[in-house]
XYZ file of C-alpha atoms in Angstrom:
523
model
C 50.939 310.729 30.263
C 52.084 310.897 33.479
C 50.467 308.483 35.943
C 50.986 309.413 39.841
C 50.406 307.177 43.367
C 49.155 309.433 46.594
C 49.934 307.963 50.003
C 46.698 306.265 51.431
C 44.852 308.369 53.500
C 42.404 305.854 55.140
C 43.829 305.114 58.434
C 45.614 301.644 59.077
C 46.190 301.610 54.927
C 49.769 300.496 54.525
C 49.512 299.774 50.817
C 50.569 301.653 47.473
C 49.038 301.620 44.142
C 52.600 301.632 42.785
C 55.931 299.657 43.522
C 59.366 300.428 41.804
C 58.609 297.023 39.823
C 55.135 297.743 38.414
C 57.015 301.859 37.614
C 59.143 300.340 35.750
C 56.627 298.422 33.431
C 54.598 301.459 33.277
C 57.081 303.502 31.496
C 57.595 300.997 28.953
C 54.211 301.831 28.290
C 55.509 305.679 27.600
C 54.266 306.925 31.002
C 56.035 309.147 33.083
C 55.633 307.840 36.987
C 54.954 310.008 39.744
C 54.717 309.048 43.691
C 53.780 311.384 46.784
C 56.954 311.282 49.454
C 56.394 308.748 51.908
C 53.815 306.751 49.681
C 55.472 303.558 49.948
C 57.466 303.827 53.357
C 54.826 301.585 54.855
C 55.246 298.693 51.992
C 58.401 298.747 52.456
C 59.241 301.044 49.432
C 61.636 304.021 50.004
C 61.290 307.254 48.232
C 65.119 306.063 47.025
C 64.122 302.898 45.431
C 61.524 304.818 43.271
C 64.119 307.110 42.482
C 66.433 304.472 41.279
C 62.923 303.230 39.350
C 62.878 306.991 37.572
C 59.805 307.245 39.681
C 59.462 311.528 40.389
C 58.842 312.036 44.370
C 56.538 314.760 44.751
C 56.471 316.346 48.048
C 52.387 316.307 48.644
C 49.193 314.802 47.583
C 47.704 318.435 46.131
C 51.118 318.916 43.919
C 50.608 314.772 43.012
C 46.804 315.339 41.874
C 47.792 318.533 40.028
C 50.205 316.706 37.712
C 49.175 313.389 37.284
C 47.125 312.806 34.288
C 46.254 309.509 35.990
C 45.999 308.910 39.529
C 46.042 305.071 41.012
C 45.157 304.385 44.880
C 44.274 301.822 46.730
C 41.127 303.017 48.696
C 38.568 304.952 46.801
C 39.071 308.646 47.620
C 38.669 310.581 50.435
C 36.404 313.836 50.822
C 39.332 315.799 51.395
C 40.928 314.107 48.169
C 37.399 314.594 45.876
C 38.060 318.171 45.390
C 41.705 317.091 43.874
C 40.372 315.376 41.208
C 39.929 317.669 37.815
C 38.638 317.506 34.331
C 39.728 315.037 32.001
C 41.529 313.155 34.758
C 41.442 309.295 35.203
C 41.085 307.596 38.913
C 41.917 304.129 39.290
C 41.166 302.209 42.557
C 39.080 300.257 44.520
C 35.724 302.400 44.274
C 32.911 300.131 45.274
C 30.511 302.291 43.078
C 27.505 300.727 43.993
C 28.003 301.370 47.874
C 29.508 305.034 47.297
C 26.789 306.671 45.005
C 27.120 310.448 46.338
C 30.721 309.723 46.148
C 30.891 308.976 42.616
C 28.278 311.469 41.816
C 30.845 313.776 43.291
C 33.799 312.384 41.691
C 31.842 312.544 38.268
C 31.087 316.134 38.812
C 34.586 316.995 39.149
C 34.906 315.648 35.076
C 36.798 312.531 36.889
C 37.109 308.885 34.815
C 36.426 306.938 37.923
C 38.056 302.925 36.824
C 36.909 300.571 40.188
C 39.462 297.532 40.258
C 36.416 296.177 42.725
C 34.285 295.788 38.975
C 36.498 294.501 37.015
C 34.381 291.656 35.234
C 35.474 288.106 36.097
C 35.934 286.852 32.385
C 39.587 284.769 31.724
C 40.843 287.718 29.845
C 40.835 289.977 33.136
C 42.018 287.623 35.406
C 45.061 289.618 35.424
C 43.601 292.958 36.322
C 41.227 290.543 38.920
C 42.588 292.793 42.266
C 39.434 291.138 44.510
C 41.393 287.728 44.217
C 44.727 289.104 44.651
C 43.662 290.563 47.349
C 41.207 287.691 48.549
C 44.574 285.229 48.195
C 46.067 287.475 50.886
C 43.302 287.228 52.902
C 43.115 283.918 52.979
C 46.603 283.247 53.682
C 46.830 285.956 56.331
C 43.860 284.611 58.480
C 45.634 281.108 58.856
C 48.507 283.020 60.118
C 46.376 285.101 62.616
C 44.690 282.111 63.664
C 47.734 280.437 64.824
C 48.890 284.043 66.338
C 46.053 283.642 68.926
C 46.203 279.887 68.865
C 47.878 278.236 71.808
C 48.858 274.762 69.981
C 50.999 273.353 67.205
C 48.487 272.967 63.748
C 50.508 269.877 62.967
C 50.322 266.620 65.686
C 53.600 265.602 66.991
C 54.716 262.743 69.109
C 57.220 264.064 71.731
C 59.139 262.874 74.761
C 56.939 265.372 76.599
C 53.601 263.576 75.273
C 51.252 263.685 72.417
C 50.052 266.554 70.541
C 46.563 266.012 68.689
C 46.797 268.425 65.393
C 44.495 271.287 65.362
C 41.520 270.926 63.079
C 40.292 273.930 60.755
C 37.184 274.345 59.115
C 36.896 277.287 56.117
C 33.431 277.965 55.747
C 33.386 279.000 51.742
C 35.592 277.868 49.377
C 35.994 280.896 46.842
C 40.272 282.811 46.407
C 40.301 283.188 50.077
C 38.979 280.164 51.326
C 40.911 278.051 48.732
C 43.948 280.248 50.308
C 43.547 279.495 53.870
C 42.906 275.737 53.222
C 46.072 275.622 51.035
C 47.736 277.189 53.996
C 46.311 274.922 57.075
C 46.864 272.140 55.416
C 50.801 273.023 54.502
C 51.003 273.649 58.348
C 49.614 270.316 58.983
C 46.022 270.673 60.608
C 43.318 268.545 59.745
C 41.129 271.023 57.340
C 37.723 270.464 56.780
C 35.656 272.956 54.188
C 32.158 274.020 53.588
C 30.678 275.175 50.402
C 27.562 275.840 48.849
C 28.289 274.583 45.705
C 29.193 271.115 45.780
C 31.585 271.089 42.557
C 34.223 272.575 44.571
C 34.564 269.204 46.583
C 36.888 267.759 44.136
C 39.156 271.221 44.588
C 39.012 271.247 48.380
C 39.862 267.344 48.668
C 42.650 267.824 46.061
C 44.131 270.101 48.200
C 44.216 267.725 50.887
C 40.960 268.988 53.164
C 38.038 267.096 53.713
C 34.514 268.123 52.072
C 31.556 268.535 54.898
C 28.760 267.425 53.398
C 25.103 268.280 53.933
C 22.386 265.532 54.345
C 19.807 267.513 52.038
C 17.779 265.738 49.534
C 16.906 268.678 47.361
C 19.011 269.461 44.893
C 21.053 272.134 45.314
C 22.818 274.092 42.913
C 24.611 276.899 44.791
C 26.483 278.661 41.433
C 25.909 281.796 40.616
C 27.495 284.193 37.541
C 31.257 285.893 38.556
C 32.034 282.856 40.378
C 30.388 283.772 43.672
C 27.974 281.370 45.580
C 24.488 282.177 44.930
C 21.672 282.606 48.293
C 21.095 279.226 49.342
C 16.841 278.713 50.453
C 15.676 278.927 53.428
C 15.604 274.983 53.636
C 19.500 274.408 52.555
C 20.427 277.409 54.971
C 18.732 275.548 58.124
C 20.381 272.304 57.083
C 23.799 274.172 56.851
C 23.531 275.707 60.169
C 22.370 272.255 62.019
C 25.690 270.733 60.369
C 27.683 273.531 61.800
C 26.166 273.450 65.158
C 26.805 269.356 65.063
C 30.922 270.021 64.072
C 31.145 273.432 66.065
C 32.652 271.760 69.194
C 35.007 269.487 67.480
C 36.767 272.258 65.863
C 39.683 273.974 66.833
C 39.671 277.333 64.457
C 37.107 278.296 62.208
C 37.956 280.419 59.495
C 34.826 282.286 57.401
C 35.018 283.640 53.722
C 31.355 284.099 52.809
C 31.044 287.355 51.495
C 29.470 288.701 47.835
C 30.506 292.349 47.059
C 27.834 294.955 47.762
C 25.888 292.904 49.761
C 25.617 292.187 53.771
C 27.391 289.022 55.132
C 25.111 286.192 55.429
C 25.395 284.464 59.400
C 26.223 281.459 59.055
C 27.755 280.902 62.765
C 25.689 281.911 65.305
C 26.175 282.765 69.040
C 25.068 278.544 70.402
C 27.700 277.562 67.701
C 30.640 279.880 69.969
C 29.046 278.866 72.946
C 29.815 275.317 72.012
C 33.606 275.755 71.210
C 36.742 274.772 73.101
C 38.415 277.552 75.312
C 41.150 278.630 73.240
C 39.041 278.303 69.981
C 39.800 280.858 67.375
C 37.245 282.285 64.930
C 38.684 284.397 61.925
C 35.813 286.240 59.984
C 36.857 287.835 56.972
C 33.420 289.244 56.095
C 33.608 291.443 59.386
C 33.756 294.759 56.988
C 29.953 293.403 55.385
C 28.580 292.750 59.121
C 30.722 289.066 59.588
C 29.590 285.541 59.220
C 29.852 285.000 62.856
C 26.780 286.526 65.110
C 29.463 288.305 67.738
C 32.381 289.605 65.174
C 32.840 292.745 66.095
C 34.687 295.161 63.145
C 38.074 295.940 63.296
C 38.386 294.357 66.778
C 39.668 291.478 68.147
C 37.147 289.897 71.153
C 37.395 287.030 73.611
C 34.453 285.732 74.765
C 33.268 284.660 78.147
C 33.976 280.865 77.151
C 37.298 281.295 76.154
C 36.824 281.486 72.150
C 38.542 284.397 70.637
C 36.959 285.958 67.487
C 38.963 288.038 65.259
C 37.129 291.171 62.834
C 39.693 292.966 61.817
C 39.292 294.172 57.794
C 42.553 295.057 56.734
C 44.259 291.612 56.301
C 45.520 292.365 53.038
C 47.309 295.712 54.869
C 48.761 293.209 57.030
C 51.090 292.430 54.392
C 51.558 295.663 52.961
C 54.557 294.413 50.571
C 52.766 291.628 49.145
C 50.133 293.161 48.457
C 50.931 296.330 46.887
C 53.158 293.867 44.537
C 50.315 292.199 43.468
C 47.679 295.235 43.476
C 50.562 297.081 41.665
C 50.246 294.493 38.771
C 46.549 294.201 38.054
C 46.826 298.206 38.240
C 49.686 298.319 35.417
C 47.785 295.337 33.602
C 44.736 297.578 33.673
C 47.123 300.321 31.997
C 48.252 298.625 29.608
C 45.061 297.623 28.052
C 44.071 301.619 28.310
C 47.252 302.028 26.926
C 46.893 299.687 23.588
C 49.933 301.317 21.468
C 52.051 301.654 24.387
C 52.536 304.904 23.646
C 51.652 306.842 26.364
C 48.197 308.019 24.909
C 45.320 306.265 26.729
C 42.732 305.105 24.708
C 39.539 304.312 26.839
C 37.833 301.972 24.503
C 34.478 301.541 25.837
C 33.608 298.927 23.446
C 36.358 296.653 25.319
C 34.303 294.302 27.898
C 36.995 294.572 30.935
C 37.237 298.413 30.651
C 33.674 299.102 29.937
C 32.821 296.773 32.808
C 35.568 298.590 34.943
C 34.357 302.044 34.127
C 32.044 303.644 36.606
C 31.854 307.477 35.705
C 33.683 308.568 32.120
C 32.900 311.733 29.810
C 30.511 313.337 32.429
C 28.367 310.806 32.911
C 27.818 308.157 35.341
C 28.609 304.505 33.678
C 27.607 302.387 36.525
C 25.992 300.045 36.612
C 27.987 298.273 33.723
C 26.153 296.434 30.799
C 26.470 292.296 30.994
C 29.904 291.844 29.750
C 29.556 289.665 25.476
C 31.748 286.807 26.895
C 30.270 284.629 29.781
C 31.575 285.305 33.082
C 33.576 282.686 34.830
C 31.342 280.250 36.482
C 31.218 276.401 37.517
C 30.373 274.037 35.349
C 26.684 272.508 35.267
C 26.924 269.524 37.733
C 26.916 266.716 35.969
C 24.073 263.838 36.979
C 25.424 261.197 39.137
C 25.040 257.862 37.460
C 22.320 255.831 38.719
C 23.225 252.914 41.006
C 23.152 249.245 39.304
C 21.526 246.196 41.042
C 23.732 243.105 41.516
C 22.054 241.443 38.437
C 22.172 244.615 36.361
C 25.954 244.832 37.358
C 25.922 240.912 36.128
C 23.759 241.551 32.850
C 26.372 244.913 32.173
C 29.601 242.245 32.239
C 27.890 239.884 29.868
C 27.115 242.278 27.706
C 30.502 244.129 27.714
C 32.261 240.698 27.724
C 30.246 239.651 24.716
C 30.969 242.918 22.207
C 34.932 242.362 23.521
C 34.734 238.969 22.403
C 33.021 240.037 18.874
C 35.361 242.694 18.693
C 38.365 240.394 19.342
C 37.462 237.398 16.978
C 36.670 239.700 14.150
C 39.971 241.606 14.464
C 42.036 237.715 14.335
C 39.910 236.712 11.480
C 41.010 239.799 9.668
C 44.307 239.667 10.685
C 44.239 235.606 9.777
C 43.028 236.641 6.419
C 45.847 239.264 6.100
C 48.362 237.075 6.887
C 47.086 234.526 3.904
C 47.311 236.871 1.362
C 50.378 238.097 2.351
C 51.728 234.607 2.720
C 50.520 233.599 -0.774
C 52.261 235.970 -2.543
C 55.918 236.763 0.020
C 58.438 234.325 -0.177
C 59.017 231.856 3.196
C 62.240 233.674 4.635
C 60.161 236.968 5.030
C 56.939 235.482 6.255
C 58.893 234.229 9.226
C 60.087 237.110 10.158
C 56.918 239.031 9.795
C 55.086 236.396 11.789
C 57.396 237.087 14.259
C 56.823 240.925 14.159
C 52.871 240.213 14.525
C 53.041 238.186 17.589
C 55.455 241.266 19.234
C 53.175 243.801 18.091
C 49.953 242.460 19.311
C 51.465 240.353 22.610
C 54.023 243.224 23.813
C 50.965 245.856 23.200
C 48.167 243.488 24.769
C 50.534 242.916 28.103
C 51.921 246.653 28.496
C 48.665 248.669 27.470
C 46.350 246.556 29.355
C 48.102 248.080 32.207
C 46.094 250.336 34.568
C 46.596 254.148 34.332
C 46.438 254.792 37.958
C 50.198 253.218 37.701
C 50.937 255.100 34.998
C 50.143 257.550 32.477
C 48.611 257.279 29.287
C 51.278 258.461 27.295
C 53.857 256.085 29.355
C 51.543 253.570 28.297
C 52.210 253.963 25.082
C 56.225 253.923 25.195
C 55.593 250.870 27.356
C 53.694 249.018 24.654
C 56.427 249.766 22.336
C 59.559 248.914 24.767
C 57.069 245.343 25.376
C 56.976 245.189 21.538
C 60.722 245.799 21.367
C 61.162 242.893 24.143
C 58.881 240.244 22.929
C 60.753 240.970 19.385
C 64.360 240.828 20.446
C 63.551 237.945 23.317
C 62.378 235.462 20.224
C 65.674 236.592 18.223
C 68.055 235.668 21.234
C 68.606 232.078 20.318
C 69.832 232.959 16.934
C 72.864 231.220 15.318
C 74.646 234.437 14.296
C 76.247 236.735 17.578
C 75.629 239.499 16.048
C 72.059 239.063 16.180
C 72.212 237.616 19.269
C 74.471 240.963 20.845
C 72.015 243.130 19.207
C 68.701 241.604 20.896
C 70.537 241.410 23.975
C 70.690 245.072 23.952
C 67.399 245.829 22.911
C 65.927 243.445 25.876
C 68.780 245.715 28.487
C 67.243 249.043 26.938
C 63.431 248.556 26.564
C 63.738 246.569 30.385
C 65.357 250.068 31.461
C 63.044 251.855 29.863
C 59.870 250.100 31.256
C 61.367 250.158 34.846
C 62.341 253.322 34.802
C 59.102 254.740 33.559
C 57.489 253.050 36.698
C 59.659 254.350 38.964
C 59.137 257.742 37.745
C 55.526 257.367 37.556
C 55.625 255.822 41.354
C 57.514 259.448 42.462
C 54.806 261.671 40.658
C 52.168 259.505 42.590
C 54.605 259.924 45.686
C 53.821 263.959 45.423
C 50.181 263.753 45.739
C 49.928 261.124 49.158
C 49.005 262.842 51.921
C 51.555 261.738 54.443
């Protein structure tokens, strides 16, 4: 089939549904690969590279949608493109079904397959079609960057001959793709991130990262998870708390950097106009839910606004755009992913299997009918894990009672393993002639002294399967050291060198160890 990209019609839209990469992939599949002139120009994608791809340059969008069998965009299509569509054809783009009803009645009327990359389900196997993160990763990382465009300091501190400059401190309210991508990014740059989430599992993920968790003093417990991986709507009670932390941190920060958005519904306002009023001049707020309304109370969409305290709020909605080449490689992928799975033989036939979970979930108008909204897909949807209860804090003479007690079952557990090995070593003895049993004696004391020191070792210094080369090298030590005063030099020359090898070995393995912990300091 042939399978054709139209140039974006939506104004400021500098992506493409195809690259000369993802072309190339797609005709492996048995596709031919078509692409209006111009299509690319703004990715930075000449209508010569997609020749050189055996991509076909067709000169207009009407001569595009008349040949293409399948037709991938980026933005869903425009009433001047609806009529383009015809029977039996497949569209594959961002769609937002659920938001465009007369536009996918329309679409459906024209005998359209309408395939929204916005509904792909969020199970593992579709990560790879998942074009909401891709793009969300963009996002993320873009806004850091615009911050810092209309930010008039360094993000990292620095100690000049000029003076001292204090780092710039972030906080990245919502810690989903794009939030995870902007704190990534501020903290690479060096400014002191701080992150806000409803759901409280993600602390572990934010402070791995290197940002710092802000924490709400709320008693009730609050389970912010929802299915798909999105935050669920906090009550009324966690909401208020949230906003009276934010007001309490607004004038400390520097840039503040929202993500809180759930497809198809209206941005919930989480910084409110006393929150700007209390920022720095020069503050920066980047709200990447401006296209749902905005987190912030004055975003305005698509604009970029400076307010009569100095703070400058940024609503513009096209940060993946911003990097046009980036992002059409990556949207270009989950499109050809999505392909491929309609493709199964890799033949060139598509197959739309609407027993398959991602394309069934993907699928908003097929056959002349309207598919949307999607069944629950068989296999769960990604989601955090339940939280698991925090252990309940000892008293001092619980704490003491717990050590007895452990103490007392390690003590059992040792005597009974020396009486058995005692008893071992009499039978054995009893029946092995004296030359063997001292060298087997000798063997026993290595094994259990070389493993006792070594593995008693804590893992923070090194890892557990270190540990267990280190037991042996203390094994192969302990053996060879009791071997060194022997009368013959050839067993003498031999445990010198396995004392030099296991030492090297031991060493060594801490040294590496101490450069993997190295990796993970923040400096």
């Amino acid at each position: 089939m042939k399978i054709g990209a139209p140039k974006e019609t939506y104004e400021g839209e500098a992506r493409v549904a195809m690259t000369p990469a993802s072309a190339k992939d797609l005709q492996k599949l048995g596709h031919e690969c078509l692409i209006e002139a111009g299509a690319g120009q703004k990715a930075g994608f000449t209508d010569d590279a997609y020749r050189a791809a055996g991509v076909t340059v067709v000169g207009d969008a009407a001569a595009l949608y008349a040949q293409a069998d399948i037709v991938a965009k980026v933005r869903q299509p425009s009433d001047a493109e609806v009529p383009l569509l015809r029977q039996g054809q497949t569209l594959i783009s961002f769609f937002y079904p659920g938001q465009n009803a007369d536009l996918l009645a329309a679409a459906n009327a024209q005998g359209t397959t309408v395939i929204a990359m916005d509904m792909v389900p969020r199970i593992s196997r579709a990560q790879k079609m998942d074009a909401l993160s891709s793009m969300a990763n963009i996002a993320g990382y873009r806004a850091v960057i615009e911050a810092g465009n209309n930010f008039g300091r360094f993000f990292t501190g620095q100690v000049t001959a000029a003076g001292k400059v204090p780092p710039a401190k972030v906080l990245v309210i919502g810690a989903g793709v794009a939030g995870l991508a902007a704190i990534g990014t501020a903290t690479s740059l060096g400014a002191i991130t701080y992150a806000f989430d409803v759901r409280a599992e993600v602390a572990e993920q934010v402070e791995s990262m290197g940002a710092q968790f802000v924490f709400l003093d709320f008693e009730e417990k609050q389970d912010g998870s929802s299915t798909g991986g999105y935050a669920a709507v906090s009550s009324p009670e966690f909401a208020a708390a949230q906003l009276a932390k934010f007001r309490e941190i607004a004038p400390d920060m520097d840039i503040v950097i929202t993500t809180a958005l759930i497809p198809g519904r209206d941005a919930p306002e989480l910084w409110t106009a006393d929150m700007v009023a209390a920022m720095k001049p020069g503050s920066v707020i980047i709200d990447l839910a401006a296209e749902r309304g905005g987190n912030c109370k004055l975003t305005v969409k698509d604009e970029k606004i400076v307010t009569d305290n100095g703070v400058t709020i940024v609503g513009y909605t096209d940060f993946p755009s911003l990097m046009a080449t980036q992002a059409s490689l990556l949207y270009s992928t989950n499109v050809r992913h999505m392909v491929a799975d309609l493709t199964p033989a890799k033949d060139g036939v598509v197959a739309h299997n609407m027993d398959d979970d991602v394309i069934r979930g993907a699928t908003a108008s097929h056959a002349g009918e309207v598919t949307f909204p999607p069944p629950k897909p068989k296999i769960a949807a990604i989601a955090a894990a339940p939280k698991r209860e925090q252990p309940k804090a000892l008293t001092a003479e619980e704490k003491r009672a717990a050590e007895i007690t452990s103490f007392k079952a390690q003590t059992k557990s040792q005597v009974t393993l020396l009486v058995a090995g005692g008893v071992l070593l009499a039978l054995v003895g009893a029946y092995a002639p004296a030359s063997f049993m001292s060298h087997f004696i000798v063997f026993v004391l290595a094994c259990f002294i070389g493993f006792q020191v070594i593995w008693g070792v804590a893992h923070s210094l090194h890892t557990p399967l270190m540990a267990i080369t280190n037991a042996i090298s203390g094994i192969v030590i302990l053996g060879a050291l009791l071997q060194i005063g022997a009368d013959s030099w050839l067993v003498v020359l031999l445990s010198f060198i396995g004392v030099l090898i296991a030492s090297i070995n031991i060493v060594g393995g801490f040294l590496v160890t101490r450069r993997m912990l190295a990796m993970f300091q923040k400096s």
